[in-house]
């Protein structure tokens, strides 16, 4: 069973992608919306008790870190019929033979 999705999140996804047939067009529309209307910050307000993190980001705080943006993107993509998943991780970077560190 899929997780609960607040109706206004689903409605937003439908509105952002209305009339767009391809997954690429839908992803681009959602990405543009997040880029244009939200602010990146590491100092976002704390999540209120019992609040849905994506719903709070999309409709209340409208600011957050990369995790908030990525989560919102995935949820909106899925709600608009585009298969998506959130993947996290880190890469070591390139090894610098002169310093002995990964950069």
Coordinates of N, CA and C in Angstrom, one line a residue:
X1 N 0.8 -1.2 0.0 CA 0.0 0.0 0.0 C 0.9 1.2 0.0
X2 N 0.6 2.2 -0.9 CA 1.4 3.4 -0.9 C 1.2 4.3 0.3
X3 N 2.2 5.1 0.7 CA 2.0 5.9 1.9 C 1.0 7.0 1.6
X4 N 0.4 7.5 2.7 CA -0.6 8.5 2.7 C 0.0 9.8 2.0
X5 N -0.7 10.4 1.1 CA -0.3 11.6 0.5 C -1.4 12.7 0.7
X6 N -1.0 13.8 1.3 CA -2.0 14.8 1.5 C -2.7 15.2 0.2
X7 N -4.0 15.4 0.1 CA -4.7 15.7 -1.1 C -4.1 16.9 -1.9
X8 N -3.7 18.0 -1.1 CA -3.2 19.2 -1.8 C -1.9 18.9 -2.4
X9 N -1.1 18.0 -2.0 CA 0.1 17.6 -2.7 C -0.2 17.0 -4.0
X10 N -1.1 16.0 -4.0 CA -1.5 15.4 -5.2 C -2.1 16.4 -6.2
X11 N -2.9 17.3 -5.7 CA -3.6 18.3 -6.5 C -2.5 19.2 -7.1
X12 N -1.5 19.6 -6.4 CA -0.4 20.4 -6.9 C 0.3 19.7 -8.0
X13 N 0.6 18.4 -7.8 CA 1.3 17.7 -8.9 C 0.5 17.6 -10.2
X14 N -0.8 17.4 -10.0 CA -1.7 17.4 -11.2 C -1.7 18.7 -11.9
X15 N -1.8 19.8 -11.1 CA -1.9 21.1 -11.7 C -0.6 21.5 -12.4
X16 N 0.5 21.1 -11.8 CA 1.8 21.5 -12.4 C 2.1 20.7 -13.7
X17 N 1.5 19.6 -13.9 CA 1.8 18.7 -15.0 C 0.6 18.6 -16.0
X18 N -0.4 19.4 -15.8 CA -1.6 19.3 -16.6 C -1.3 19.5 -18.1
X19 N -1.7 18.5 -18.9 CA -1.5 18.6 -20.3 C -0.2 18.2 -20.8
X20 N 0.7 17.8 -19.9 CA 2.0 17.4 -20.3 C 2.1 15.8 -20.4
X21 N 2.4 15.3 -21.5 CA 2.3 13.9 -21.7 C 3.5 13.1 -21.3
X22 N 4.7 13.6 -21.7 CA 5.9 12.9 -21.5 C 6.4 13.0 -20.0
X23 N 7.0 11.9 -19.5 CA 7.7 12.0 -18.2 C 8.7 13.2 -18.1
X24 N 9.4 13.4 -19.2 CA 10.5 14.4 -19.2 C 9.8 15.8 -19.0
X25 N 8.7 16.0 -19.8 CA 8.0 17.3 -19.7 C 7.5 17.5 -18.3
X26 N 6.9 16.5 -17.7 CA 6.4 16.6 -16.3 C 7.5 16.9 -15.3
X27 N 8.6 16.2 -15.4 CA 9.8 16.4 -14.5 C 10.3 17.8 -14.7
X28 N 10.4 18.3 -15.9 CA 10.9 19.6 -16.1 C 10.0 20.7 -15.5
X29 N 8.7 20.5 -15.6 CA 7.7 21.4 -15.1 C 7.8 21.5 -13.5
X30 N 7.9 20.3 -12.9 CA 8.0 20.2 -11.5 C 9.4 20.8 -11.0
X31 N 10.4 20.5 -11.7 CA 11.8 21.0 -11.4 C 11.8 22.5 -11.4
X32 N 11.2 23.1 -12.5 CA 11.1 24.5 -12.7 C 10.4 25.2 -11.5
X33 N 9.3 24.6 -11.2 CA 8.4 25.1 -10.1 C 9.3 25.2 -8.8
X34 N 10.0 24.1 -8.5 CA 10.7 24.1 -7.2 C 11.9 25.1 -7.3
X35 N 12.5 25.2 -8.5 CA 13.6 26.1 -8.6 C 13.2 27.6 -8.5
X36 N 12.0 27.9 -9.1 CA 11.6 29.3 -9.2 C 10.9 29.8 -7.9
X37 N 10.2 28.9 -7.2 CA 9.3 29.4 -6.1 C 9.8 29.0 -4.7
X38 N 11.0 28.4 -4.5 CA 11.4 27.9 -3.2 C 12.8 28.4 -3.0
X39 N 13.2 28.5 -1.7 CA 14.6 28.9 -1.3 C 15.3 27.8 -0.7
X40 N 16.6 27.7 -1.0 CA 17.5 26.7 -0.4 C 18.1 27.4 0.9
X41 N 18.0 26.6 1.9 CA 18.7 27.0 3.2 C 19.0 25.8 4.0
X42 N 20.0 26.0 4.8 CA 20.3 24.9 5.8 C 19.6 25.3 7.2
X43 N 18.9 26.4 7.2 CA 18.4 27.0 8.4 C 16.8 27.0 8.4
X44 N 16.2 26.0 7.7 CA 14.8 25.9 7.6 C 14.2 25.7 9.0
X45 N 13.0 26.2 9.2 CA 12.3 26.0 10.5 C 12.1 24.5 10.8
X46 N 12.1 24.1 12.0 CA 11.8 22.7 12.4 C 10.4 22.3 11.9
X47 N 10.3 21.0 11.7 CA 9.1 20.4 11.2 C 8.1 20.4 12.4
X48 N 6.9 20.9 12.3 CA 6.0 20.8 13.4 C 5.6 19.4 13.7
X49 N 5.3 19.1 15.0 CA 4.9 17.7 15.4 C 3.7 17.3 14.5
X50 N 3.8 16.1 14.0 CA 2.8 15.4 13.2 C 2.6 15.9 11.8
X51 N 3.4 16.9 11.4 CA 3.3 17.4 10.0 C 4.0 16.5 9.0
X52 N 3.5 16.5 7.8 CA 4.1 15.8 6.7 C 5.2 16.7 6.2
X53 N 6.4 16.1 6.0 CA 7.6 17.0 5.7 C 7.4 17.6 4.3
X54 N 7.0 16.9 3.3 CA 6.8 17.4 2.0 C 5.7 18.4 1.9
X55 N 4.6 18.1 2.6 CA 3.5 19.1 2.6 C 3.9 20.4 3.3
X56 N 4.6 20.3 4.4 CA 5.1 21.5 5.1 C 6.0 22.3 4.2
X57 N 6.9 21.6 3.5 CA 7.9 22.3 2.6 C 7.1 23.0 1.5
X58 N 6.2 22.3 0.8 CA 5.5 22.9 -0.3 C 4.5 24.0 0.0
X59 N 3.9 23.9 1.2 CA 2.8 24.9 1.4 C 3.0 25.8 2.6
X60 N 4.0 25.6 3.4 CA 4.2 26.4 4.6 C 5.6 27.1 4.5
X61 N 6.6 26.4 4.7 CA 8.0 27.0 4.8 C 8.5 27.5 3.5
X62 N 8.3 26.7 2.4 CA 8.8 27.0 1.1 C 10.3 27.2 1.1
X63 N 11.0 26.6 2.0 CA 12.4 26.7 2.1 C 13.0 25.4 2.7
X64 N 14.2 25.0 2.3 CA 14.7 23.8 2.9 C 16.1 23.5 2.3
X65 N 16.6 22.4 2.7 CA 17.9 21.9 2.2 C 17.7 21.0 1.0
X66 N 18.8 20.4 0.6 CA 18.7 19.5 -0.6 C 17.7 18.3 -0.3
X67 N 17.6 17.9 0.9 CA 16.8 16.8 1.2 C 15.3 17.1 1.0
X68 N 14.9 18.3 1.4 CA 13.5 18.8 1.2 C 13.2 18.9 -0.3
X69 N 14.1 19.5 -1.1 CA 13.9 19.6 -2.5 C 13.8 18.2 -3.2
X70 N 14.7 17.4 -2.8 CA 14.7 16.0 -3.4 C 13.5 15.2 -3.1
X71 N 13.1 15.3 -1.8 CA 11.8 14.6 -1.4 C 10.6 15.2 -2.1
X72 N 10.5 16.5 -2.2 CA 9.4 17.1 -2.8 C 9.3 16.7 -4.3
X73 N 10.5 16.7 -4.9 CA 10.6 16.4 -6.4 C 10.1 14.9 -6.6
X74 N 10.5 14.0 -5.8 CA 10.1 12.6 -5.9 C 8.6 12.4 -5.7
X75 N 8.1 13.0 -4.6 CA 6.7 12.9 -4.3 C 5.9 13.5 -5.4
X76 N 6.2 14.7 -5.9 CA 5.4 15.3 -7.0 C 5.5 14.5 -8.3
X77 N 6.7 14.0 -8.6 CA 6.8 13.1 -9.8 C 5.9 11.9 -9.7
X78 N 6.0 11.2 -8.6 CA 5.2 10.0 -8.4 C 3.7 10.3 -8.4
X79 N 3.3 11.5 -7.8 CA 1.9 11.9 -7.8 C 1.4 12.2 -9.2
X80 N 2.3 12.6 -10.1 CA 2.0 12.9 -11.5 C 2.2 11.8 -12.4
X81 N 2.4 10.6 -11.9 CA 2.5 9.4 -12.7 C 3.9 9.1 -13.3
X82 N 4.9 9.8 -12.8 CA 6.3 9.5 -13.2 C 7.0 8.7 -12.2
X83 N 7.5 7.5 -12.6 CA 8.2 6.7 -11.6 C 9.5 7.4 -11.1
X84 N 9.7 7.4 -9.8 CA 10.8 8.1 -9.3 C 11.1 7.5 -7.9
X85 N 12.4 7.6 -7.5 CA 12.8 7.2 -6.2 C 13.9 8.2 -5.7
X86 N 14.0 8.3 -4.4 CA 15.0 9.1 -3.7 C 16.2 8.2 -3.4
X87 N 17.3 8.6 -3.9 CA 18.6 7.9 -3.6 C 19.5 8.9 -2.9
X88 N 20.2 8.5 -1.9 CA 21.1 9.3 -1.2 C 22.5 8.6 -1.1
X89 N 23.5 9.4 -1.0 CA 24.8 8.8 -0.8 C 25.9 9.8 -1.1
X90 N 27.1 9.4 -0.9 CA 28.2 10.3 -1.1 C 29.2 9.6 -2.0
X91 N 29.9 10.4 -2.7 CA 31.0 9.9 -3.5 C 32.4 10.4 -2.9
X92 N 33.4 9.6 -3.1 CA 34.7 9.9 -2.5 C 35.3 11.1 -3.2
X93 N 35.0 11.3 -4.5 CA 35.6 12.3 -5.3 C 36.9 11.8 -5.9
X94 N 37.7 12.7 -6.4 CA 38.9 12.3 -7.1 C 40.1 12.3 -6.1
X95 N 40.9 11.3 -6.2 CA 42.1 11.2 -5.4 C 43.2 12.1 -5.9
X96 N 43.7 12.9 -5.0 CA 44.8 13.8 -5.4 C 46.1 13.2 -5.0
X97 N 47.0 12.8 -5.9 CA 48.2 12.0 -5.6 C 49.2 12.9 -4.9
X98 N 49.1 14.2 -5.0 CA 50.0 15.1 -4.4 C 49.7 15.4 -2.9
X99 N 48.4 15.5 -2.5 CA 48.0 15.7 -1.2 C 47.7 14.4 -0.4
X100 N 47.3 13.4 -1.1 CA 46.9 12.1 -0.5 C 45.4 12.2 0.0
X101 N 44.7 13.2 -0.5 CA 43.3 13.4 -0.1 C 42.4 13.2 -1.3
X102 N 41.1 12.8 -0.9 CA 40.1 12.8 -2.0 C 39.4 14.2 -2.0
X103 N 39.2 14.7 -3.2 CA 38.7 16.1 -3.3 C 37.4 16.0 -4.0

